[in-house]
PDB file of C-alpha atoms in Angstrom:
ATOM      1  CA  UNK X1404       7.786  36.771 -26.562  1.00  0.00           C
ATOM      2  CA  UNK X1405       9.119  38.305 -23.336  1.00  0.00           C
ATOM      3  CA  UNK X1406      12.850  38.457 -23.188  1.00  0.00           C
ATOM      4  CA  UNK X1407      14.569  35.765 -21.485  1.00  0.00           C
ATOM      5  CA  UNK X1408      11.391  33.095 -22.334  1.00  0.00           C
ATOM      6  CA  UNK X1409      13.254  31.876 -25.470  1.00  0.00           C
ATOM      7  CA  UNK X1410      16.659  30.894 -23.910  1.00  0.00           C
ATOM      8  CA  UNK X1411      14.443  29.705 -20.659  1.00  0.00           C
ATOM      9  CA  UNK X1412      12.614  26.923 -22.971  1.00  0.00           C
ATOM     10  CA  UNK X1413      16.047  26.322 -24.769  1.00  0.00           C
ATOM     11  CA  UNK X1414      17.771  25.554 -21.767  1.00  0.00           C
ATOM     12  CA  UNK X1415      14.711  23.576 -20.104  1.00  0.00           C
ATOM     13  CA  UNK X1416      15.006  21.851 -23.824  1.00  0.00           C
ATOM     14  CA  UNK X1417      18.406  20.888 -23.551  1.00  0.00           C
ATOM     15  CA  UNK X1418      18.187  19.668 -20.043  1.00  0.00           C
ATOM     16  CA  UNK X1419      15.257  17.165 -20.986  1.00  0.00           C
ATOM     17  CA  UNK X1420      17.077  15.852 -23.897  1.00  0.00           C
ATOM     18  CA  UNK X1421      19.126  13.280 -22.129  1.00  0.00           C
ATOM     19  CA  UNK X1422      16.060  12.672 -20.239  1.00  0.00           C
ATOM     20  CA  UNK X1423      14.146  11.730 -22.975  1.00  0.00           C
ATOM     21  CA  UNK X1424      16.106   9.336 -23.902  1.00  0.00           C
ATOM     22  CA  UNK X1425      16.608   7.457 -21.172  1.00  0.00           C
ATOM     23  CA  UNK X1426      12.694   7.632 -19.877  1.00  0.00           C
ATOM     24  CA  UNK X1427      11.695   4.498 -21.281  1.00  0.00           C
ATOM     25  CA  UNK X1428       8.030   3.103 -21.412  1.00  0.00           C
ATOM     26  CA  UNK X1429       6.716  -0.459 -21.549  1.00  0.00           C
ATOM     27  CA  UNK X1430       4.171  -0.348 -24.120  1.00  0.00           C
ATOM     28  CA  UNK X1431       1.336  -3.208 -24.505  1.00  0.00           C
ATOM     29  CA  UNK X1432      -0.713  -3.566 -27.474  1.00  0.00           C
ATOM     30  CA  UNK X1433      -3.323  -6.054 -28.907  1.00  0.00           C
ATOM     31  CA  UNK X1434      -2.892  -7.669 -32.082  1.00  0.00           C
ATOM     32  CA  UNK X1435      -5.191  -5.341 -33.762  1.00  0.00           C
ATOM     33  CA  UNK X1436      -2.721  -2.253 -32.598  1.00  0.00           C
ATOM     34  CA  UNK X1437      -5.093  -0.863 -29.915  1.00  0.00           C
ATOM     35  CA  UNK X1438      -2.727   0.660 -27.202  1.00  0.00           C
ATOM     36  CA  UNK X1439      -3.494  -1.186 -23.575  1.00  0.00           C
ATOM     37  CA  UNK X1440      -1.122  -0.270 -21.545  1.00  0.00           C
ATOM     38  CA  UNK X1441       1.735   2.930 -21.675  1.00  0.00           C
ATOM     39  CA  UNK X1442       3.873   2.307 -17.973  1.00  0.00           C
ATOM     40  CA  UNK X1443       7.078   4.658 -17.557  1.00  0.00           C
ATOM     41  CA  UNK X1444       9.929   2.961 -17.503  1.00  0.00           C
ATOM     42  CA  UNK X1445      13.393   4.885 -16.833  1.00  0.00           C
ATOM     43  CA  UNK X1446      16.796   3.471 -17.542  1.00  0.00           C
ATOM     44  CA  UNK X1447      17.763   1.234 -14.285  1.00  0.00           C
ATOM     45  CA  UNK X1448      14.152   0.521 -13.652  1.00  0.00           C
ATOM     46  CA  UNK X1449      12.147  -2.738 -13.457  1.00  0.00           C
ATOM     47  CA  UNK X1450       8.864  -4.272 -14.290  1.00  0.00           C
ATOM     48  CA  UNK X1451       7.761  -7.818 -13.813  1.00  0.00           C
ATOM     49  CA  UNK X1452       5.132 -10.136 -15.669  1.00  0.00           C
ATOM     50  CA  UNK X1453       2.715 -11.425 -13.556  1.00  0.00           C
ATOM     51  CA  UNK X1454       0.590 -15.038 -13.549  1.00  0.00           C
ATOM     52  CA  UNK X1455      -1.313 -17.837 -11.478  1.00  0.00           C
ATOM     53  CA  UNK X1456       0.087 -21.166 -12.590  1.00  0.00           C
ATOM     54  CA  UNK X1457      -3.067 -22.569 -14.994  1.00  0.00           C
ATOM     55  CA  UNK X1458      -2.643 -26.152 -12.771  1.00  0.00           C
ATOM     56  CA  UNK X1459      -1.425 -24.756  -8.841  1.00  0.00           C
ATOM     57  CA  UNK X1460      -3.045 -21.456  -9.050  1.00  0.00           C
ATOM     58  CA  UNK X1461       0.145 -19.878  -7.386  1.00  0.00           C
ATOM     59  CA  UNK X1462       1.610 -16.610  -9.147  1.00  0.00           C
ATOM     60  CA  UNK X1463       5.034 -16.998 -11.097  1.00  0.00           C
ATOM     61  CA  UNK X1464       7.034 -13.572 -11.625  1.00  0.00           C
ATOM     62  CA  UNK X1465       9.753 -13.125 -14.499  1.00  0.00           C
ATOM     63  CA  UNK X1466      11.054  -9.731 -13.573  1.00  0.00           C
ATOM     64  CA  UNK X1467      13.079  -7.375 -16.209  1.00  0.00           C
ATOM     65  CA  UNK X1468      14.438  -3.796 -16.104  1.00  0.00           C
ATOM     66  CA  UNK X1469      15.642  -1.337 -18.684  1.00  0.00           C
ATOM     67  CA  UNK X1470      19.218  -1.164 -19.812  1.00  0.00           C
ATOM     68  CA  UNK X1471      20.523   1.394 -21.375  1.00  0.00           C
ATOM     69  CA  UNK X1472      16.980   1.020 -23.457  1.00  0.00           C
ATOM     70  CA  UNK X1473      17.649  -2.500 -23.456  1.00  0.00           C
ATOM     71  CA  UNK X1474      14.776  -4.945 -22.306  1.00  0.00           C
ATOM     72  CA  UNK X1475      16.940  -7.350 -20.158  1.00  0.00           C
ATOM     73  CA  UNK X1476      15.107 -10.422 -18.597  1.00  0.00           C
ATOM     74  CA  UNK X1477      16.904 -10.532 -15.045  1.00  0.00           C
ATOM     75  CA  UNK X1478      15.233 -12.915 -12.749  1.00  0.00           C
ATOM     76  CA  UNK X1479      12.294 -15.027 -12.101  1.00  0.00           C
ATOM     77  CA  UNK X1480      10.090 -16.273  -8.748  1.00  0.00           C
ATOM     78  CA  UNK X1481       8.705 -20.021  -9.262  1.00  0.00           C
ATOM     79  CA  UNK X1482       6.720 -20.949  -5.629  1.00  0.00           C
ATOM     80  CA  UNK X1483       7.219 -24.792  -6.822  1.00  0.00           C
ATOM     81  CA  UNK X1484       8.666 -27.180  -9.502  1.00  0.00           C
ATOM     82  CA  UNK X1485       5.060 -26.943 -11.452  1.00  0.00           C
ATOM     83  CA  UNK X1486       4.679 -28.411 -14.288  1.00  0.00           C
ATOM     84  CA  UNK X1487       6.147 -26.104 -17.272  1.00  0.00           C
ATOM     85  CA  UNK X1488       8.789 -24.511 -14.475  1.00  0.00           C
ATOM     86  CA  UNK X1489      11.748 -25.453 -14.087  1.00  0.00           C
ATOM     87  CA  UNK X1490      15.830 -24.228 -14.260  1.00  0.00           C
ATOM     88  CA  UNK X1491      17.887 -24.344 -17.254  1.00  0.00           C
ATOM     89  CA  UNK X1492      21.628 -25.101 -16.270  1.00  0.00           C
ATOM     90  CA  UNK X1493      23.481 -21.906 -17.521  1.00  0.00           C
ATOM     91  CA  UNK X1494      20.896 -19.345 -17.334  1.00  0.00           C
ATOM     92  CA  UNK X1495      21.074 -17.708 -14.091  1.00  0.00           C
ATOM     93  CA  UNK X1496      21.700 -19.120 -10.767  1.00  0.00           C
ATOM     94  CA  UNK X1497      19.056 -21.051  -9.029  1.00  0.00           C
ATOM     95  CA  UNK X1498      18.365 -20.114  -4.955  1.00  0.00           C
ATOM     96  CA  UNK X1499      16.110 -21.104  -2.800  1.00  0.00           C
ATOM     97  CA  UNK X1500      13.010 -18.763  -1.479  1.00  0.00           C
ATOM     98  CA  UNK X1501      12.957 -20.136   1.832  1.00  0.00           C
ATOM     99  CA  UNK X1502       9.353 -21.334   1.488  1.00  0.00           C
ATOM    100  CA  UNK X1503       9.569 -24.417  -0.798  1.00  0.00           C
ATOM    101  CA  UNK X1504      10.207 -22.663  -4.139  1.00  0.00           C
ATOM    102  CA  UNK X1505      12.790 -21.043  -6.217  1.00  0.00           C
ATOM    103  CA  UNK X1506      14.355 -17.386  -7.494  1.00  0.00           C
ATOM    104  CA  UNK X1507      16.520 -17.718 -10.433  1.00  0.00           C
ATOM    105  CA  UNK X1508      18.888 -14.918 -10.247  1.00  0.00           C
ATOM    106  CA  UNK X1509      20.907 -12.997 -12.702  1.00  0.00           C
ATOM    107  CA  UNK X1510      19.724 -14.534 -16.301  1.00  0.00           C
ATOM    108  CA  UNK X1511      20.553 -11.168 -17.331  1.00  0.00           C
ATOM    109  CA  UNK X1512      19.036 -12.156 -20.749  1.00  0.00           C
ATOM    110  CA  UNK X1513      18.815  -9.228 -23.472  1.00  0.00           C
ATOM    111  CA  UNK X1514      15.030 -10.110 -25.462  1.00  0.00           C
ATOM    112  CA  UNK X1515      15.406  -9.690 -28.887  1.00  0.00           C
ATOM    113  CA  UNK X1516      14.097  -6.625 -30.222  1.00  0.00           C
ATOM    114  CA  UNK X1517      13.351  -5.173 -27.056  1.00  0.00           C
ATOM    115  CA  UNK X1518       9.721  -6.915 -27.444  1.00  0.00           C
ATOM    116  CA  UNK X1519       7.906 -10.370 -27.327  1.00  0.00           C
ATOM    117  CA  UNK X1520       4.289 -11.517 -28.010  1.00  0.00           C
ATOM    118  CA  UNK X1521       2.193 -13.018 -25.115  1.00  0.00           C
ATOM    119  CA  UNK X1522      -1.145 -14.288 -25.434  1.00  0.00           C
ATOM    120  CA  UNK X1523      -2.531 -13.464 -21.859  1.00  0.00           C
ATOM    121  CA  UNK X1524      -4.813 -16.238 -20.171  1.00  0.00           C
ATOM    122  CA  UNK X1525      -8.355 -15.769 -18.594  1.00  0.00           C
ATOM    123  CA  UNK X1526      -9.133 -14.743 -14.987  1.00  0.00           C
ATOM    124  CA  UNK X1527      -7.877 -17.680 -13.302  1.00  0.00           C
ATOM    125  CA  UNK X1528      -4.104 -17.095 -14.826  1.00  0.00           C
ATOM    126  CA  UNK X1529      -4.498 -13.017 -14.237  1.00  0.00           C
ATOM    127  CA  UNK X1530      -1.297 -12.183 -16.429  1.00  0.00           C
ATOM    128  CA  UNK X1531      -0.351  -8.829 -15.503  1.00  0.00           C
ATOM    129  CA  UNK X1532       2.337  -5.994 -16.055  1.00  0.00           C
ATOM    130  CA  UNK X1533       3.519  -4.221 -12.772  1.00  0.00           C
ATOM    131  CA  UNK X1534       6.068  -1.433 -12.533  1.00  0.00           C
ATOM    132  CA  UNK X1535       5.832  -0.140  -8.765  1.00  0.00           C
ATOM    133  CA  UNK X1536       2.960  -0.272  -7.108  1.00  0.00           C
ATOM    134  CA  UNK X1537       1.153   0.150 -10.503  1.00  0.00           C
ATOM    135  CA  UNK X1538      -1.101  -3.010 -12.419  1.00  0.00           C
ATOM    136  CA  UNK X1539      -2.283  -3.728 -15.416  1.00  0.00           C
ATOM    137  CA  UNK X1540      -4.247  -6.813 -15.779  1.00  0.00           C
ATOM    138  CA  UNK X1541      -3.660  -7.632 -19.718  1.00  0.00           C
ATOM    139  CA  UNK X1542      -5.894 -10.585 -19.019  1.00  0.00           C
ATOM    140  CA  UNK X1543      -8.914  -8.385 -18.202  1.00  0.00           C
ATOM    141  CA  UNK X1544      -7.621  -5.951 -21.087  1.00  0.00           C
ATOM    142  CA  UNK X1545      -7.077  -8.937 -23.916  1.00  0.00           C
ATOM    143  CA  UNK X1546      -7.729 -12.572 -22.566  1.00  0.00           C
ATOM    144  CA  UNK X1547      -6.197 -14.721 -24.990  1.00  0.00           C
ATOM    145  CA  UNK X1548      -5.687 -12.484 -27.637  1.00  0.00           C
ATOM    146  CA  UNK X1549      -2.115 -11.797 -28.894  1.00  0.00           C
ATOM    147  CA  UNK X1550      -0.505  -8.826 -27.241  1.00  0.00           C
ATOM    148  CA  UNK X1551       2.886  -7.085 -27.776  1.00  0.00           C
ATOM    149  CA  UNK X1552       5.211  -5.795 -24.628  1.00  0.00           C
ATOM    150  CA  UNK X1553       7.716  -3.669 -26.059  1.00  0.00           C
ATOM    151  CA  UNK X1554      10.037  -1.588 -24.220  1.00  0.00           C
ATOM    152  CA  UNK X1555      10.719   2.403 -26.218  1.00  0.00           C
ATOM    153  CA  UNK X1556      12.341   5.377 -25.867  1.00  0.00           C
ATOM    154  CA  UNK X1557      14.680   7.376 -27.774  1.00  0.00           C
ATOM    155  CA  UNK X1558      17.496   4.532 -28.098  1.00  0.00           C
ATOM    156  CA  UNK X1559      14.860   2.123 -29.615  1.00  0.00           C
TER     157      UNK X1559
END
């Protein structure tokens, strides 16, 4: 090894510590274990859940971010009182979208286990993960199988 290398990587080690443990990724998996989806996902970040309503066809969002390696449900977007939507008094704050439906704001909900099972409808419903301008349709990956979305890093 050349001299100075060694304490080069050290350092560069020691600096991406801390940032391993706060880089996060949402992780989706199939109940068989097969691996679907790996989305970075740093602490302060967000990622929503993505569907079309199975009766109105419109698409529902229930938005979380990452804190402190914590999977925290935060808000949600519901285009209409649909059947199956609604606003439960005490979680969050319920405000209008301007264009006939709803955001409910600040549920600031930790999920248990930093994880939850959803078993992702066909085409019509289209659920999908999307952290920035990145989409994964779990639909088209596992339609109506059982799939895991787990948030990891370091703290979990």
């Amino acid at each position: 090894m050349r001299p100075g290398i060694g304490g080069g990587l050290l350092a560069l080690l020691l600096l991406a510590g801390p940032n391993a443990a706060t880089a996060g990724e949402l992780v989706a998996t199939r109940s068989d274990g097969t691996e679907i989806a790996r989305l970075p996902v740093p602490v302060g970040a967000g990622w929503c859940v993505l569907w079309h309503h199975s009766v109105q066809g419109f698409e529902v969002s229930d938005c979380y971010e990452n804190r402190d390696g914590r999977m925290v449900l935060v808000r949600t977007h519901l285009p209409d009182f649909a059947a199956g939507l609604d606003h439960i008094p005490g979680r969050g704050r319920q405000v209008s979208d301007g264009q006939g439906g709803y955001f409910i704001l600040d549920i600031d909900e930790p999920v248990p286990g930093d994880a939850y099972v959803l078993r992702p409808g066909g085409p019509e419903v289209d659920h999908r993960l999307q952290v920035g301008d990145t989409v994964v349709s779990l639909s088209a990956l596992a339609p109506r199988d059982r799939v895991r979305i787990a948030l990891t890093g370091d703290e979990n």
